[in-house]
Amino acid sequence: MSGVLYGIGVGPGDPELMTLKAVRKIRECSVIAVPGRQPEDSTAFQIAVKICPEIREKELAGIHMPMTRDETKLRESHETGASVLREYLLKGEDVAFLTLGDPTVYSTYLYLHRMLRKQGFTAKIINGIPSFCAAAARMDTGLAEKNQPLHIIPAAYEVENSLKLSGTKVFMKAGKNLSKLKEKLVQRNLSGKMVENCGMTDEKLYGCTDEIPLEAGYYSLIIVKEQEETK
């Protein structure tokens, strides 16, 4: 009988935000897979190991997932990653694939999940606390109230039209595009709050647009609330 693949969200950074179900399943699986060539260098691994130190003794599989928009390279990396996981599953090994935040939110795991399910394998998702919920809590702010819509937006893509949307806008992974996004916020008199590396040891909080730096790390998230616009 083939093993089962579990896509497990380990939360945004604070190990204490891992769910009980995630911890239990990580401990039960014989193989731990993470994005990256060196498993122990993975951010997701470093979060999980603080709660489950025994995973250092398990079989570790690094799945290379390049940061690129080249569809050919992405497809090749997904096929290679699925092939690595398939070998474990065919041996009857259950695999825990660790991913930051929640596996359903801008996660590369989903590509592997769909590919292996199409090939007849069993793959399941164990959700985690998404970064935007943790960031809102750290900034002591709500995300949606009454009839307000909530928009989750990848900051690496066009943001101009997104800023016109009503309700709360959350721009994820804003690091490389921070200066442009801040410029747009200033132009539209919008107030944004930013959390960099939420829940990690080097976490930084910025309470308004003026405080947001022009450069920051990859895991930077900006929350823009409609009612905080300056009229």
Short mmCIF file of C-alpha atoms in Angstrom, two decimals:
data_model
loop_
_atom_site.label_atom_id
_atom_site.label_comp_id
_atom_site.label_asym_id
_atom_site.label_seq_id
_atom_site.Cartn_x
_atom_site.Cartn_y
_atom_site.Cartn_z
CA MET A 1 0.00 0.00 0.00
CA SER A 2 1.28 3.45 -0.93
CA GLY A 3 2.07 6.03 1.70
CA VAL A 4 0.15 9.27 2.21
CA LEU A 5 1.43 12.77 1.46
CA TYR A 6 0.47 15.46 3.97
CA GLY A 7 0.87 19.14 3.14
CA ILE A 8 1.27 20.65 6.60
CA GLY A 9 1.11 24.34 7.43
CA VAL A 10 3.50 25.22 10.26
CA GLY A 11 2.19 28.78 10.64
CA PRO A 12 3.95 32.08 9.97
CA GLY A 13 6.97 31.80 12.25
CA ASP A 14 6.15 31.39 15.93
CA PRO A 15 6.41 27.64 16.71
CA GLU A 16 3.67 28.00 19.34
CA LEU A 17 1.23 28.83 16.52
CA MET A 18 1.55 25.33 15.08
CA THR A 19 -1.68 23.38 15.45
CA LEU A 20 -1.92 20.23 17.57
CA LYS A 21 -2.91 18.29 14.47
CA ALA A 22 0.15 19.50 12.56
CA VAL A 23 2.46 18.49 15.42
CA ARG A 24 0.85 15.05 15.73
CA LYS A 25 1.05 14.30 12.02
CA ILE A 26 4.65 15.51 11.74
CA ARG A 27 5.57 13.11 14.54
CA GLU A 28 3.70 10.25 12.88
CA CYS A 29 5.24 10.61 9.41
CA SER A 30 8.48 8.79 8.69
CA VAL A 31 9.66 11.30 6.08
CA ILE A 32 9.88 15.10 6.40
CA ALA A 33 9.95 17.05 3.12
CA VAL A 34 10.60 20.78 2.89
CA PRO A 35 11.19 23.33 0.12
CA GLY A 36 14.88 23.84 -0.57
CA ARG A 37 17.93 21.75 -1.36
CA GLN A 38 19.17 21.66 2.25
CA PRO A 39 16.25 20.60 4.48
CA GLU A 40 17.71 21.88 7.74
CA ASP A 41 18.16 25.36 6.23
CA SER A 42 14.45 25.62 5.45
CA THR A 43 12.48 28.21 7.42
CA ALA A 44 9.58 25.77 7.75
CA PHE A 45 11.93 23.12 9.16
CA GLN A 46 13.43 25.58 11.65
CA ILE A 47 9.94 26.42 12.93
CA ALA A 48 8.82 22.80 13.26
CA VAL A 49 12.01 21.52 14.87
CA LYS A 50 11.51 23.80 17.88
CA ILE A 51 8.33 21.90 18.73
CA CYS A 52 9.29 18.53 17.26
CA PRO A 53 13.09 18.19 17.76
CA GLU A 54 12.83 14.48 16.94
CA ILE A 55 12.38 15.28 13.23
CA ARG A 56 16.15 15.70 12.99
CA GLU A 57 16.33 11.91 13.27
CA LYS A 58 13.79 11.28 10.50
CA GLU A 59 14.41 10.87 6.78
CA LEU A 60 14.69 14.40 5.35
CA ALA A 61 13.90 15.30 1.74
CA GLY A 62 14.74 18.67 0.23
CA ILE A 63 12.49 19.68 -2.67
CA HIS A 64 14.03 22.41 -4.81
CA MET A 65 11.41 25.06 -5.63
CA PRO A 66 13.10 27.93 -7.55
CA MET A 67 11.85 31.51 -7.16
CA THR A 68 11.05 32.18 -10.82
CA ARG A 69 8.15 33.04 -13.09
CA ASP A 70 9.57 30.93 -15.93
CA GLU A 71 6.77 28.43 -16.54
CA THR A 72 9.13 25.85 -18.05
CA LYS A 73 11.49 25.91 -15.08
CA LEU A 74 8.58 25.81 -12.66
CA ARG A 75 7.02 22.81 -14.38
CA GLU A 76 10.35 20.98 -14.41
CA SER A 77 10.91 21.64 -10.69
CA HIS A 78 7.39 20.48 -9.84
CA GLU A 79 7.84 17.28 -11.84
CA THR A 80 11.20 16.61 -10.19
CA GLY A 81 9.77 17.29 -6.73
CA ALA A 82 6.78 15.05 -7.36
CA SER A 83 9.15 12.31 -8.51
CA VAL A 84 11.15 12.51 -5.27
CA LEU A 85 8.01 12.30 -3.17
CA ARG A 86 6.59 9.50 -5.30
CA GLU A 87 9.55 7.27 -4.49
CA TYR A 88 8.83 7.52 -0.78
CA LEU A 89 5.09 7.01 -1.24
CA LEU A 90 5.64 3.90 -3.37
CA LYS A 91 7.68 2.42 -0.50
CA GLY A 92 4.70 2.92 1.82
CA GLU A 93 6.25 5.89 3.63
CA ASP A 94 4.00 8.69 4.89
CA VAL A 95 5.48 12.08 4.01
CA ALA A 96 4.97 15.39 5.84
CA PHE A 97 5.66 18.29 3.49
CA LEU A 98 6.19 21.37 5.66
CA THR A 99 5.13 24.75 4.37
CA LEU A 100 5.02 28.22 5.93
CA GLY A 101 1.64 29.60 6.89
CA ASP A 102 -1.18 27.63 5.30
CA PRO A 103 -0.72 25.23 2.36
CA THR A 104 -3.74 26.70 0.55
CA VAL A 105 -2.41 30.29 0.41
CA TYR A 106 0.20 30.95 -2.31
CA SER A 107 1.98 27.71 -1.50
CA THR A 108 4.16 25.81 -3.96
CA TYR A 109 3.06 22.63 -2.21
CA LEU A 110 -0.29 22.74 -4.02
CA TYR A 111 1.36 21.97 -7.36
CA LEU A 112 2.89 18.79 -5.97
CA HIS A 113 -0.38 17.93 -4.22
CA ARG A 114 -2.38 18.09 -7.45
CA MET A 115 0.22 16.25 -9.52
CA LEU A 116 0.45 13.31 -7.14
CA ARG A 117 -3.31 13.07 -6.68
CA LYS A 118 -3.68 12.88 -10.47
CA GLN A 119 -1.19 10.01 -10.41
CA GLY A 120 -3.43 8.12 -7.99
CA PHE A 121 -1.70 8.87 -4.69
CA THR A 122 -3.45 10.01 -1.53
CA ALA A 123 -2.56 13.56 -0.55
CA LYS A 124 -4.13 15.55 2.27
CA ILE A 125 -3.86 19.12 3.53
CA ILE A 126 -3.46 20.08 7.18
CA ASN A 127 -4.12 23.78 7.45
CA GLY A 128 -2.02 26.21 9.45
CA ILE A 129 -2.44 29.76 10.71
CA PRO A 130 -1.92 32.07 7.71
CA SER A 131 0.56 34.90 7.99
CA PHE A 132 -2.00 37.64 7.43
CA CYS A 133 -4.04 36.54 10.45
CA ALA A 134 -0.94 36.41 12.64
CA ALA A 135 0.25 39.79 11.33
CA ALA A 136 -3.12 41.42 12.05
CA ALA A 137 -2.99 40.08 15.60
CA ARG A 138 0.55 41.43 16.08
CA MET A 139 -0.59 44.84 14.86
CA ASP A 140 -3.66 44.69 17.12
CA THR A 141 -5.99 45.30 14.20
CA GLY A 142 -8.96 43.53 12.63
CA LEU A 143 -9.02 42.38 9.04
CA ALA A 144 -12.74 42.48 8.23
CA GLU A 145 -15.74 43.80 10.09
CA LYS A 146 -19.47 43.87 9.24
CA ASN A 147 -19.77 43.82 5.44
CA GLN A 148 -16.15 44.69 4.62
CA PRO A 149 -14.49 42.51 1.97
CA LEU A 150 -10.97 41.18 2.51
CA HIS A 151 -8.52 40.98 -0.40
CA ILE A 152 -5.33 38.88 -0.27
CA ILE A 153 -2.92 40.13 -2.92
CA PRO A 154 0.54 38.90 -4.01
CA ALA A 155 2.67 42.05 -3.94
CA ALA A 156 4.98 40.77 -6.67
CA TYR A 157 2.30 41.51 -9.26
CA GLU A 158 0.47 44.65 -10.36
CA VAL A 159 -0.91 46.42 -7.28
CA GLU A 160 -2.25 49.68 -8.74
CA ASN A 161 -5.76 48.38 -9.41
CA SER A 162 -5.78 46.39 -6.17
CA LEU A 163 -5.47 49.60 -4.16
CA LYS A 164 -8.77 50.77 -5.65
CA LEU A 165 -10.65 47.83 -4.11
CA SER A 166 -12.98 48.49 -1.20
CA GLY A 167 -12.35 46.94 2.20
CA THR A 168 -9.07 45.62 3.57
CA LYS A 169 -6.13 44.84 1.31
CA VAL A 170 -3.34 42.50 2.41
CA PHE A 171 -0.19 42.56 0.30
CA MET A 172 1.88 39.43 0.85
CA LYS A 173 5.62 38.95 0.29
CA ALA A 174 6.12 42.62 -0.42
CA GLY A 175 9.90 42.72 0.15
CA LYS A 176 11.20 43.23 -3.39
CA ASN A 177 8.39 45.59 -4.34
CA LEU A 178 8.28 47.57 -1.13
CA SER A 179 9.47 50.94 -2.45
CA LYS A 180 6.95 50.90 -5.30
CA LEU A 181 4.09 49.83 -3.03
CA LYS A 182 4.95 52.49 -0.43
CA GLU A 183 5.04 55.11 -3.19
CA LYS A 184 1.53 54.09 -4.30
CA LEU A 185 0.24 54.26 -0.72
CA VAL A 186 1.62 57.78 -0.30
CA GLN A 187 0.16 58.90 -3.64
CA ARG A 188 -3.30 57.66 -2.66
CA ASN A 189 -3.08 58.90 0.96
CA LEU A 190 -3.51 55.37 2.27
CA SER A 191 -2.26 54.18 5.63
CA GLY A 192 -0.60 50.79 5.74
CA LYS A 193 0.76 48.70 8.60
CA MET A 194 3.60 46.28 7.95
CA VAL A 195 4.99 43.22 9.68
CA GLU A 196 8.35 41.82 8.58
CA ASN A 197 9.17 38.20 9.49
CA CYS A 198 6.03 37.76 11.58
CA GLY A 199 6.58 35.55 14.60
CA MET A 200 10.29 35.06 13.94
CA THR A 201 13.17 36.21 16.12
CA ASP A 202 13.90 39.15 13.79
CA GLU A 203 10.30 40.32 13.55
CA LYS A 204 9.77 44.05 12.93
CA LEU A 205 6.55 46.07 13.17
CA TYR A 206 5.72 49.30 11.33
CA GLY A 207 2.55 51.08 12.43
CA CYS A 208 1.95 53.46 9.51
CA THR A 209 2.99 54.18 5.94
CA ASP A 210 5.66 56.71 6.96
CA GLU A 211 7.39 54.08 9.11
CA ILE A 212 7.54 51.48 6.33
CA PRO A 213 11.12 51.25 4.98
CA LEU A 214 12.03 51.22 1.30
CA GLU A 215 13.69 47.83 1.67
CA ALA A 216 12.82 44.78 3.76
CA GLY A 217 12.98 41.00 3.72
CA TYR A 218 10.94 38.67 1.53
CA TYR A 219 8.46 37.84 4.31
CA SER A 220 7.03 41.34 4.60
CA LEU A 221 3.27 41.81 4.74
CA ILE A 222 1.32 45.08 4.50
CA ILE A 223 -2.25 45.59 5.69
CA VAL A 224 -4.16 48.51 4.18
CA LYS A 225 -7.56 49.25 5.73
CA GLU A 226 -10.17 51.33 3.98
CA GLN A 227 -11.32 53.18 7.08
CA GLU A 228 -7.74 54.30 7.72
CA GLU A 229 -7.57 56.31 4.51
CA THR A 230 -6.67 59.96 5.03
CA LYS A 231 -9.43 62.09 3.54
#
